[in-house]
PDB file of C-alpha atoms and ligand atoms in Angstrom:
ATOM      1  CA  MET A1195      -0.072   0.034   0.022  1.00 49.00           C
ATOM      2  CA  PRO A1196       1.425   3.352  -0.784  1.00 52.00           C
ATOM      3  CA  SER A1197       2.135   5.327   2.393  1.00 52.00           C
ATOM      4  CA  LEU A1198      -0.185   8.376   3.023  1.00 51.00           C
ATOM      5  CA  PRO A1199       1.597  11.728   2.000  1.00 50.00           C
ATOM      6  CA  LYS A1200       3.035  13.500   5.229  1.00 50.00           C
ATOM      7  CA  THR A1201       0.663  16.252   5.811  1.00 47.00           C
ATOM      8  CA  PRO A1202       1.397  18.909   8.344  1.00 43.00           C
ATOM      9  CA  PRO A1203      -0.365  18.598  11.739  1.00 43.00           C
ATOM     10  CA  PRO A1204      -3.815  20.423  11.830  1.00 43.00           C
ATOM     11  CA  LEU A1205      -3.520  23.803  13.299  1.00 48.00           C
ATOM     12  CA  ALA A1206      -4.751  22.948  16.696  1.00 57.00           C
ATOM     13  CA  PRO A1207      -4.441  26.258  18.835  1.00 85.00           C
ATOM     14  CA  LEU A1208      -4.911  24.442  22.205  1.00 97.00           C
ATOM     15  CA  LEU A1209      -7.005  27.324  23.246  1.00 98.00           C
ATOM     16  CA  GLY A1210      -9.675  27.503  26.197  1.00 98.00           C
ATOM     17  CA  ALA A1211     -10.274  29.367  29.451  1.00 98.00           C
ATOM     18  CA  HIS A1212     -10.125  28.666  33.135  1.00 98.00           C
ATOM     19  CA  MET A1213     -13.239  26.748  34.256  1.00 98.00           C
ATOM     20  CA  SER A1214     -14.859  26.279  37.875  1.00 98.00           C
ATOM     21  CA  ILE A1215     -14.788  22.598  39.264  1.00 97.00           C
ATOM     22  CA  SER A1216     -17.893  23.546  41.106  1.00 96.00           C
ATOM     23  CA  GLY A1217     -20.020  20.257  41.216  1.00 96.00           C
ATOM     24  CA  GLY A1218     -16.636  18.229  40.782  1.00 97.00           C
ATOM     25  CA  PRO A1219     -13.678  18.403  38.597  1.00 98.00           C
ATOM     26  CA  ALA A1220     -15.417  16.511  35.770  1.00 98.00           C
ATOM     27  CA  LYS A1221     -17.900  19.519  35.485  1.00 98.00           C
ATOM     28  CA  ALA A1222     -15.026  21.930  34.565  1.00 98.00           C
ATOM     29  CA  LEU A1223     -14.480  19.786  31.243  1.00 98.00           C
ATOM     30  CA  GLU A1224     -18.233  19.756  30.378  1.00 98.00           C
ATOM     31  CA  ARG A1225     -18.171  23.610  30.936  1.00 98.00           C
ATOM     32  CA  GLY A1226     -14.969  23.819  28.625  1.00 98.00           C
ATOM     33  CA  HIS A1227     -16.654  21.754  26.140  1.00 97.00           C
ATOM     34  CA  SER A1228     -19.584  23.652  26.107  1.00 97.00           C
ATOM     35  CA  VAL A1229     -17.681  26.650  24.680  1.00 97.00           C
ATOM     36  CA  GLY A1230     -15.360  24.565  22.463  1.00 96.00           C
ATOM     37  CA  CYS A1231     -12.186  24.694  24.640  1.00 97.00           C
ATOM     38  CA  THR A1232      -9.223  22.425  23.705  1.00 97.00           C
ATOM     39  CA  ALA A1233      -7.310  23.512  26.561  1.00 98.00           C
ATOM     40  CA  VAL A1234      -8.787  23.885  30.085  1.00 98.00           C
ATOM     41  CA  GLN A1235      -7.312  25.525  33.493  1.00 98.00           C
ATOM     42  CA  ILE A1236      -8.672  24.539  36.696  1.00 98.00           C
ATOM     43  CA  PHE A1237      -8.272  24.954  40.397  1.00 98.00           C
ATOM     44  CA  VAL A1238      -7.743  21.552  42.078  1.00 98.00           C
ATOM     45  CA  LYS A1239      -9.916  22.708  45.128  1.00 96.00           C
ATOM     46  CA  ASN A1240     -11.906  25.772  46.302  1.00 92.00           C
ATOM     47  CA  ASN A1241      -9.172  28.462  45.628  1.00 91.00           C
ATOM     48  CA  MET A1242     -10.089  30.495  48.792  1.00 88.00           C
ATOM     49  CA  GLN A1243      -9.645  27.757  51.252  1.00 94.00           C
ATOM     50  CA  TRP A1244      -6.368  26.298  52.431  1.00 97.00           C
ATOM     51  CA  PHE A1245      -7.270  22.674  52.613  1.00 95.00           C
ATOM     52  CA  ALA A1246     -10.102  20.529  51.037  1.00 96.00           C
ATOM     53  CA  LYS A1247     -11.447  17.157  51.602  1.00 95.00           C
ATOM     54  CA  ASP A1248      -9.893  14.178  49.504  1.00 97.00           C
ATOM     55  CA  PHE A1249     -11.585  13.682  46.244  1.00 97.00           C
ATOM     56  CA  ALA A1250     -13.967  11.031  46.067  1.00 97.00           C
ATOM     57  CA  THR A1251     -13.284   7.937  43.976  1.00 98.00           C
ATOM     58  CA  ALA A1252     -16.449   8.656  42.041  1.00 98.00           C
ATOM     59  CA  GLU A1253     -15.078  12.169  41.125  1.00 98.00           C
ATOM     60  CA  LEU A1254     -11.767  10.876  39.948  1.00 98.00           C
ATOM     61  CA  GLU A1255     -13.204   8.553  37.876  1.00 98.00           C
ATOM     62  CA  ALA A1256     -15.867  10.817  36.276  1.00 98.00           C
ATOM     63  CA  PHE A1257     -12.864  13.240  35.712  1.00 98.00           C
ATOM     64  CA  ALA A1258     -10.658  10.533  34.215  1.00 98.00           C
ATOM     65  CA  ASN A1259     -13.586   9.072  32.087  1.00 98.00           C
ATOM     66  CA  SER A1260     -15.166  12.267  30.955  1.00 98.00           C
ATOM     67  CA  SER A1261     -16.264  12.188  27.312  1.00 97.00           C
ATOM     68  CA  TYR A1262     -15.671  16.000  27.231  1.00 97.00           C
ATOM     69  CA  ARG A1263     -11.723  15.843  27.664  1.00 95.00           C
ATOM     70  CA  PRO A1264      -9.972  18.686  25.888  1.00 97.00           C
ATOM     71  CA  ALA A1265      -6.594  18.129  24.532  1.00 96.00           C
ATOM     72  CA  ILE A1266      -4.814  19.513  27.744  1.00 98.00           C
ATOM     73  CA  VAL A1267      -6.132  20.332  31.511  1.00 98.00           C
ATOM     74  CA  PHE A1268      -3.722  21.649  33.878  1.00 98.00           C
ATOM     75  CA  GLY A1269      -4.026  23.308  37.146  1.00 98.00           C
ATOM     76  CA  HIS A1270      -3.790  26.659  38.940  1.00 98.00           C
ATOM     77  CA  THR A1271      -2.847  26.795  42.695  1.00 98.00           C
ATOM     78  CA  SER A1272      -4.808  28.569  45.388  1.00 97.00           C
ATOM     79  CA  TYR A1273      -4.246  32.529  45.735  1.00 95.00           C
ATOM     80  CA  LEU A1274      -3.511  31.798  49.493  1.00 97.00           C
ATOM     81  CA  ILE A1275      -0.354  30.203  48.894  1.00 98.00           C
ATOM     82  CA  ASN A1276       2.949  32.434  49.519  1.00 98.00           C
ATOM     83  CA  LEU A1277       5.834  30.406  49.688  1.00 98.00           C
ATOM     84  CA  CYS A1278       8.046  33.366  51.319  1.00 98.00           C
ATOM     85  CA  ALA A1279       5.389  34.596  53.600  1.00 98.00           C
ATOM     86  CA  THR A1280       6.738  36.315  56.866  1.00 98.00           C
ATOM     87  CA  ASP A1281       4.144  34.956  59.049  1.00 98.00           C
ATOM     88  CA  PRO A1282       5.282  31.781  60.077  1.00 98.00           C
ATOM     89  CA  VAL A1283       1.669  30.230  60.121  1.00 98.00           C
ATOM     90  CA  THR A1284       1.014  31.344  56.745  1.00 98.00           C
ATOM     91  CA  PHE A1285       4.376  30.244  55.477  1.00 98.00           C
ATOM     92  CA  GLU A1286       3.710  26.673  56.806  1.00 98.00           C
ATOM     93  CA  ARG A1287       0.401  26.556  55.561  1.00 98.00           C
ATOM     94  CA  SER A1288       1.630  27.224  52.322  1.00 98.00           C
ATOM     95  CA  ARG A1289       4.114  24.605  51.838  1.00 98.00           C
ATOM     96  CA  ALA A1290       1.630  22.065  53.098  1.00 98.00           C
ATOM     97  CA  ALA A1291      -1.105  23.400  50.873  1.00 98.00           C
ATOM     98  CA  LEU A1292       1.163  23.349  47.688  1.00 98.00           C
ATOM     99  CA  LYS A1293       2.013  19.747  48.519  1.00 98.00           C
ATOM    100  CA  ALA A1294      -1.474  18.754  48.969  1.00 98.00           C
ATOM    101  CA  GLU A1295      -2.506  20.420  45.591  1.00 98.00           C
ATOM    102  CA  LEU A1296       0.343  18.561  43.831  1.00 98.00           C
ATOM    103  CA  GLU A1297      -0.877  15.323  45.009  1.00 98.00           C
ATOM    104  CA  ARG A1298      -4.557  16.281  44.060  1.00 98.00           C
ATOM    105  CA  ALA A1299      -2.937  17.337  40.652  1.00 98.00           C
ATOM    106  CA  ASP A1300      -1.269  13.939  40.391  1.00 98.00           C
ATOM    107  CA  GLN A1301      -4.590  12.379  41.248  1.00 98.00           C
ATOM    108  CA  LEU A1302      -6.504  13.965  38.210  1.00 98.00           C
ATOM    109  CA  GLY A1303      -3.149  13.497  36.005  1.00 98.00           C
ATOM    110  CA  LEU A1304      -2.482  17.216  35.422  1.00 98.00           C
ATOM    111  CA  PRO A1305       0.809  17.911  33.747  1.00 98.00           C
ATOM    112  CA  PHE A1306       1.568  21.072  35.794  1.00 99.00           C
ATOM    113  CA  LEU A1307       0.056  23.567  38.376  1.00 98.00           C
ATOM    114  CA  VAL A1308       0.460  27.242  37.661  1.00 98.00           C
ATOM    115  CA  LEU A1309       1.893  29.185  40.807  1.00 98.00           C
ATOM    116  CA  HIS A1310       2.304  32.611  41.758  1.00 98.00           C
ATOM    117  CA  PRO A1311       5.886  32.614  43.194  1.00 98.00           C
ATOM    118  CA  GLY A1312       5.085  34.641  46.210  1.00 98.00           C
ATOM    119  CA  ALA A1313       4.965  38.100  47.793  1.00 98.00           C
ATOM    120  CA  HIS A1314       8.049  39.141  50.195  1.00 98.00           C
ATOM    121  CA  MET A1315       5.776  41.156  52.475  1.00 98.00           C
ATOM    122  CA  GLY A1316       8.494  43.788  53.190  1.00 98.00           C
ATOM    123  CA  ALA A1317      11.420  41.210  53.576  1.00 98.00           C
ATOM    124  CA  GLY A1318      12.966  42.241  50.267  1.00 98.00           C
ATOM    125  CA  ILE A1319      13.201  40.463  46.946  1.00 98.00           C
ATOM    126  CA  ASP A1320      16.515  38.704  47.786  1.00 98.00           C
ATOM    127  CA  THR A1321      15.030  37.223  51.152  1.00 98.00           C
ATOM    128  CA  GLY A1322      11.791  36.527  49.242  1.00 98.00           C
ATOM    129  CA  LEU A1323      13.460  34.612  46.374  1.00 98.00           C
ATOM    130  CA  ALA A1324      15.518  32.598  48.920  1.00 98.00           C
ATOM    131  CA  ARG A1325      12.623  31.493  50.747  1.00 98.00           C
ATOM    132  CA  ILE A1326      10.564  30.546  47.661  1.00 98.00           C
ATOM    133  CA  VAL A1327      13.589  28.458  46.559  1.00 98.00           C
ATOM    134  CA  GLU A1328      13.705  27.041  49.844  1.00 98.00           C
ATOM    135  CA  SER A1329      10.197  26.208  50.082  1.00 98.00           C
ATOM    136  CA  LEU A1330      10.128  24.693  46.460  1.00 98.00           C
ATOM    137  CA  ASP A1331      12.872  22.436  47.498  1.00 98.00           C
ATOM    138  CA  PHE A1332      11.040  21.272  50.644  1.00 98.00           C
ATOM    139  CA  VAL A1333       8.015  20.575  48.841  1.00 98.00           C
ATOM    140  CA  LEU A1334       9.239  18.752  45.779  1.00 98.00           C
ATOM    141  CA  ALA A1335      11.563  16.786  48.034  1.00 98.00           C
ATOM    142  CA  SER A1336       8.588  15.578  50.141  1.00 98.00           C
ATOM    143  CA  LEU A1337       6.925  14.481  46.792  1.00 98.00           C
ATOM    144  CA  PRO A1338       9.759  12.230  45.148  1.00 98.00           C
ATOM    145  CA  LYS A1339       7.337  10.291  43.125  1.00 98.00           C
ATOM    146  CA  GLY A1340       5.461  13.413  42.201  1.00 98.00           C
ATOM    147  CA  ARG A1341       4.837  14.009  38.497  1.00 98.00           C
ATOM    148  CA  CYS A1342       3.188  17.157  38.264  1.00 98.00           C
ATOM    149  CA  LYS A1343       5.310  20.059  37.725  1.00 98.00           C
ATOM    150  CA  VAL A1344       4.979  23.758  38.957  1.00 99.00           C
ATOM    151  CA  ALA A1345       4.839  26.469  36.426  1.00 99.00           C
ATOM    152  CA  LEU A1346       5.825  29.618  38.003  1.00 99.00           C
ATOM    153  CA  GLU A1347       3.505  32.242  36.806  1.00 98.00           C
ATOM    154  CA  ALA A1348       5.089  35.964  35.902  1.00 98.00           C
ATOM    155  CA  THR A1349       3.234  38.362  37.910  1.00 98.00           C
ATOM    156  CA  ALA A1350       2.100  41.928  37.482  1.00 98.00           C
ATOM    157  CA  GLY A1351       4.435  42.970  40.349  1.00 98.00           C
ATOM    158  CA  GLN A1352       1.402  44.342  42.415  1.00 98.00           C
ATOM    159  CA  GLY A1353       2.385  45.042  46.084  1.00 97.00           C
ATOM    160  CA  SER A1354       5.583  42.865  47.105  1.00 98.00           C
ATOM    161  CA  THR A1355       4.938  40.287  44.640  1.00 98.00           C
ATOM    162  CA  ILE A1356       7.847  38.675  43.293  1.00 98.00           C
ATOM    163  CA  GLY A1357       8.107  37.338  39.500  1.00 98.00           C
ATOM    164  CA  SER A1358       7.282  40.508  37.632  1.00 98.00           C
ATOM    165  CA  LYS A1359      10.953  40.228  36.048  1.00 98.00           C
ATOM    166  CA  PHE A1360      12.004  37.285  34.018  1.00 98.00           C
ATOM    167  CA  ALA A1361      15.141  37.496  35.895  1.00 98.00           C
ATOM    168  CA  GLU A1362      13.449  36.709  38.989  1.00 98.00           C
ATOM    169  CA  LEU A1363      11.948  33.604  37.582  1.00 98.00           C
ATOM    170  CA  ALA A1364      15.250  32.468  36.370  1.00 98.00           C
ATOM    171  CA  VAL A1365      17.006  32.979  39.795  1.00 98.00           C
ATOM    172  CA  ILE A1366      14.126  30.657  41.193  1.00 98.00           C
ATOM    173  CA  ILE A1367      14.704  27.910  38.580  1.00 98.00           C
ATOM    174  CA  ASP A1368      18.428  28.073  38.655  1.00 98.00           C
ATOM    175  CA  ARG A1369      18.804  27.929  42.441  1.00 98.00           C
ATOM    176  CA  CYS A1370      16.015  25.151  42.949  1.00 98.00           C
ATOM    177  CA  ARG A1371      17.442  21.647  43.397  1.00 98.00           C
ATOM    178  CA  TYR A1372      14.670  20.389  40.865  1.00 98.00           C
ATOM    179  CA  PRO A1373      14.769  22.625  37.957  1.00 98.00           C
ATOM    180  CA  LYS A1374      13.389  19.895  35.906  1.00 98.00           C
ATOM    181  CA  ARG A1375      10.072  20.136  37.872  1.00 98.00           C
ATOM    182  CA  LEU A1376       9.648  23.870  36.989  1.00 98.00           C
ATOM    183  CA  SER A1377       8.311  25.670  34.231  1.00 98.00           C
ATOM    184  CA  VAL A1378       6.928  28.885  33.470  1.00 99.00           C
ATOM    185  CA  CYS A1379       3.641  30.599  32.546  1.00 99.00           C
ATOM    186  CA  LEU A1380       3.122  33.959  31.034  1.00 99.00           C
ATOM    187  CA  ASP A1381      -0.059  36.243  31.491  1.00 99.00           C
ATOM    188  CA  THR A1382      -0.190  38.900  28.816  1.00 98.00           C
ATOM    189  CA  SER A1383      -1.952  41.044  31.485  1.00 98.00           C
ATOM    190  CA  HIS A1384       0.702  40.610  33.935  1.00 98.00           C
ATOM    191  CA  LEU A1385       3.480  41.133  31.718  1.00 99.00           C
ATOM    192  CA  PHE A1386       1.981  44.292  30.418  1.00 98.00           C
ATOM    193  CA  ALA A1387       1.324  45.679  33.846  1.00 98.00           C
ATOM    194  CA  ALA A1388       4.652  44.619  34.948  1.00 98.00           C
ATOM    195  CA  GLY A1389       6.217  46.972  32.408  1.00 98.00           C
ATOM    196  CA  TYR A1390       6.778  44.673  29.354  1.00 98.00           C
ATOM    197  CA  ASP A1391       5.106  46.464  26.411  1.00 98.00           C
ATOM    198  CA  ILE A1392       3.979  43.775  24.235  1.00 98.00           C
ATOM    199  CA  SER A1393       1.305  46.029  22.391  1.00 98.00           C
ATOM    200  CA  THR A1394       2.724  45.950  19.067  1.00 98.00           C
ATOM    201  CA  PRO A1395       4.142  42.898  17.123  1.00 98.00           C
ATOM    202  CA  LYS A1396       7.632  44.125  17.276  1.00 98.00           C
ATOM    203  CA  LYS A1397       7.602  44.867  21.003  1.00 98.00           C
ATOM    204  CA  PHE A1398       5.921  41.748  21.642  1.00 98.00           C
ATOM    205  CA  TRP A1399       8.834  39.653  20.059  1.00 98.00           C
ATOM    206  CA  ASN A1400      11.348  41.909  21.696  1.00 98.00           C
ATOM    207  CA  VAL A1401       9.839  40.937  24.894  1.00 99.00           C
ATOM    208  CA  PHE A1402       9.657  37.044  24.198  1.00 98.00           C
ATOM    209  CA  ALA A1403      13.331  37.455  22.963  1.00 98.00           C
ATOM    210  CA  GLN A1404      14.116  38.725  26.512  1.00 98.00           C
ATOM    211  CA  PHE A1405      12.253  35.733  27.834  1.00 98.00           C
ATOM    212  CA  GLU A1406      14.117  33.377  25.731  1.00 98.00           C
ATOM    213  CA  LYS A1407      17.506  34.904  26.718  1.00 98.00           C
ATOM    214  CA  GLU A1408      16.704  35.109  30.407  1.00 98.00           C
ATOM    215  CA  VAL A1409      14.561  32.025  31.273  1.00 98.00           C
ATOM    216  CA  GLY A1410      14.245  29.907  27.940  1.00 98.00           C
ATOM    217  CA  SER A1411      11.421  29.355  25.792  1.00 98.00           C
ATOM    218  CA  THR A1412      11.687  25.491  26.371  1.00 98.00           C
ATOM    219  CA  ARG A1413      10.458  26.491  29.947  1.00 98.00           C
ATOM    220  CA  LEU A1414       7.075  28.169  28.905  1.00 98.00           C
ATOM    221  CA  ALA A1415       4.271  25.677  29.734  1.00 98.00           C
ATOM    222  CA  ALA A1416       1.086  27.953  29.381  1.00 98.00           C
ATOM    223  CA  TRP A1417      -0.141  31.271  28.098  1.00 98.00           C
ATOM    224  CA  HIS A1418      -2.853  33.394  30.176  1.00 98.00           C
ATOM    225  CA  LEU A1419      -4.412  35.312  27.677  1.00 98.00           C
ATOM    226  CA  ASN A1420      -5.949  38.219  29.327  1.00 98.00           C
ATOM    227  CA  ASP A1421      -6.076  42.022  28.038  1.00 98.00           C
ATOM    228  CA  SER A1422      -5.409  44.577  30.851  1.00 98.00           C
ATOM    229  CA  LYS A1423      -7.627  47.242  32.438  1.00 98.00           C
ATOM    230  CA  ALA A1424      -4.414  48.689  34.061  1.00 98.00           C
ATOM    231  CA  ALA A1425      -1.856  50.776  32.176  1.00 98.00           C
ATOM    232  CA  LEU A1426       1.434  49.686  30.968  1.00 98.00           C
ATOM    233  CA  GLY A1427       4.041  49.460  34.017  1.00 98.00           C
ATOM    234  CA  SER A1428       1.162  50.059  36.564  1.00 98.00           C
ATOM    235  CA  ARG A1429       1.838  47.048  38.512  1.00 98.00           C
ATOM    236  CA  VAL A1430      -1.916  46.594  38.737  1.00 98.00           C
ATOM    237  CA  ASP A1431      -3.445  43.191  38.083  1.00 98.00           C
ATOM    238  CA  ARG A1432      -6.728  43.690  36.497  1.00 98.00           C
ATOM    239  CA  HIS A1433      -7.901  41.381  33.643  1.00 98.00           C
ATOM    240  CA  GLU A1434     -10.109  42.569  30.840  1.00 98.00           C
ATOM    241  CA  HIS A1435     -12.002  41.152  28.028  1.00 98.00           C
ATOM    242  CA  ILE A1436      -9.694  40.392  24.741  1.00 98.00           C
ATOM    243  CA  GLY A1437      -9.322  43.601  22.839  1.00 98.00           C
ATOM    244  CA  LYS A1438     -11.196  45.605  25.321  1.00 98.00           C
ATOM    245  CA  GLY A1439      -8.309  46.667  27.532  1.00 98.00           C
ATOM    246  CA  LYS A1440      -4.972  48.735  27.106  1.00 98.00           C
ATOM    247  CA  ILE A1441      -2.847  45.996  25.485  1.00 98.00           C
ATOM    248  CA  GLY A1442      -4.861  45.838  22.083  1.00 97.00           C
ATOM    249  CA  LEU A1443      -5.124  42.918  19.947  1.00 98.00           C
ATOM    250  CA  ALA A1444      -1.543  42.716  18.488  1.00 98.00           C
ATOM    251  CA  PRO A1445       0.178  40.231  21.035  1.00 98.00           C
ATOM    252  CA  PHE A1446      -2.876  38.129  21.058  1.00 98.00           C
ATOM    253  CA  ARG A1447      -2.761  37.970  17.064  1.00 98.00           C
ATOM    254  CA  GLU A1448       1.142  36.873  17.528  1.00 98.00           C
ATOM    255  CA  ILE A1449       0.316  34.193  20.117  1.00 98.00           C
ATOM    256  CA  MET A1450      -2.669  32.690  18.171  1.00 97.00           C
ATOM    257  CA  ARG A1451      -0.642  32.691  14.840  1.00 96.00           C
ATOM    258  CA  SER A1452       2.813  31.734  15.758  1.00 97.00           C
ATOM    259  CA  GLU A1453       3.611  27.985  15.034  1.00 95.00           C
ATOM    260  CA  GLN A1454       6.097  28.362  18.078  1.00 96.00           C
ATOM    261  CA  PHE A1455       3.098  28.275  20.383  1.00 97.00           C
ATOM    262  CA  SER A1456       0.720  25.910  18.663  1.00 95.00           C
ATOM    263  CA  GLN A1457       1.514  23.379  21.100  1.00 96.00           C
ATOM    264  CA  ILE A1458       1.537  25.662  24.046  1.00 98.00           C
ATOM    265  CA  PRO A1459      -2.061  25.814  25.989  1.00 98.00           C
ATOM    266  CA  LYS A1460      -3.426  29.255  26.076  1.00 98.00           C
ATOM    267  CA  VAL A1461      -6.529  29.857  28.468  1.00 98.00           C
ATOM    268  CA  LEU A1462      -8.540  32.867  29.367  1.00 98.00           C
ATOM    269  CA  GLU A1463      -8.783  34.277  32.957  1.00 98.00           C
ATOM    270  CA  THR A1464     -11.455  36.920  32.037  1.00 98.00           C
ATOM    271  CA  PRO A1465     -14.402  37.859  33.999  1.00 97.00           C
ATOM    272  CA  LYS A1466     -17.482  35.847  33.209  1.00 98.00           C
ATOM    273  CA  GLY A1467     -20.825  34.866  34.455  1.00 96.00           C
ATOM    274  CA  GLU A1468     -22.326  31.407  35.055  1.00 95.00           C
ATOM    275  CA  ASP A1469     -23.552  30.979  31.303  1.00 97.00           C
ATOM    276  CA  LEU A1470     -19.940  31.419  30.024  1.00 98.00           C
ATOM    277  CA  ALA A1471     -21.227  34.086  27.487  1.00 98.00           C
ATOM    278  CA  GLU A1472     -18.187  36.153  27.694  1.00 98.00           C
ATOM    279  CA  ASP A1473     -15.830  33.119  27.189  1.00 98.00           C
ATOM    280  CA  ARG A1474     -17.708  32.526  24.018  1.00 98.00           C
ATOM    281  CA  VAL A1475     -16.973  36.099  22.833  1.00 98.00           C
ATOM    282  CA  ASN A1476     -13.437  36.090  23.958  1.00 98.00           C
ATOM    283  CA  LEU A1477     -12.592  32.796  22.280  1.00 98.00           C
ATOM    284  CA  GLY A1478     -14.571  34.009  19.082  1.00 97.00           C
ATOM    285  CA  VAL A1479     -12.249  37.017  19.198  1.00 98.00           C
ATOM    286  CA  LEU A1480      -9.277  35.087  19.617  1.00 98.00           C
ATOM    287  CA  ARG A1481     -10.032  32.641  16.746  1.00 96.00           C
ATOM    288  CA  SER A1482     -10.775  35.476  14.469  1.00 96.00           C
ATOM    289  CA  LEU A1483      -7.118  36.122  14.703  1.00 96.00           C
ATOM    290  CA  LEU A1484      -5.955  32.855  13.201  1.00 92.00           C
TER     291      LEU A1484
HETATM  292 ZN1   ZN B 108      -2.158  33.151  38.027  1.00 59.61          ZN
HETATM  293 FE1   FE B 109      -2.945  34.708  35.072  1.00 59.61          FE
HETATM  294 FE1   FE B 110      -3.639  38.194  37.271  1.00 59.61          FE
END
């Protein structure tokens, strides 16, 4: 039989949104499917609580056997976690919570969990970075068989948050004893608010070249696609609907069209109601850029 001609892989933009797990993690996949997601991000538990009761076997089975499975599902850690908290109670809880969330992520088979590196709370960036590295080493050492990676998210730089500069993410990865278990998530709104101007194609690719140089594009695990209500360099984290904020459509067009990102999941974290109407609109805008 003649072999089939080699055709290029279909353009699979791995595009989707963050979805609520209310009603169980399988529900998130159903929600994602209903708006056409090929990539879905979830919290592995209620994101405003430190700890959760274990997944029921039925919940895990429903998730694993869902017929609404997108090409990729990954997780985002709770916003409460601060791996360089100065308050000892919060610090200990943060480490325990990250460990527990990584275990839950492994139960769901998620490849990585996005994590905000931390906020130094006045202790200074160097102290904060050192504590984050120590915490990651501690947590990852406690899970020798853990498969889920940690994707450090570049932040907007609000308050004392660490990770608004590529160099800070690079320091964490370089100093951590488990660099193979670390990757990075880039959020367009955070980049812009942190002062990385991505508002034209040329500026976007300059910023990405800087990321390539300081961190390395092979570390990129995911894009968060959000426009920004806040101005360039404002260090304010306010997500806006795609094309309705201060960034404009240029970087979204580049990210959607570039072959380089075709296998990198891209998810929205924009405001929405329960009927997901806003997701439909935002995903439509993004697809129209292809
Ligand atoms: Zn985040
Ligand atoms: Fe984000
Ligand atoms: Fe954000």
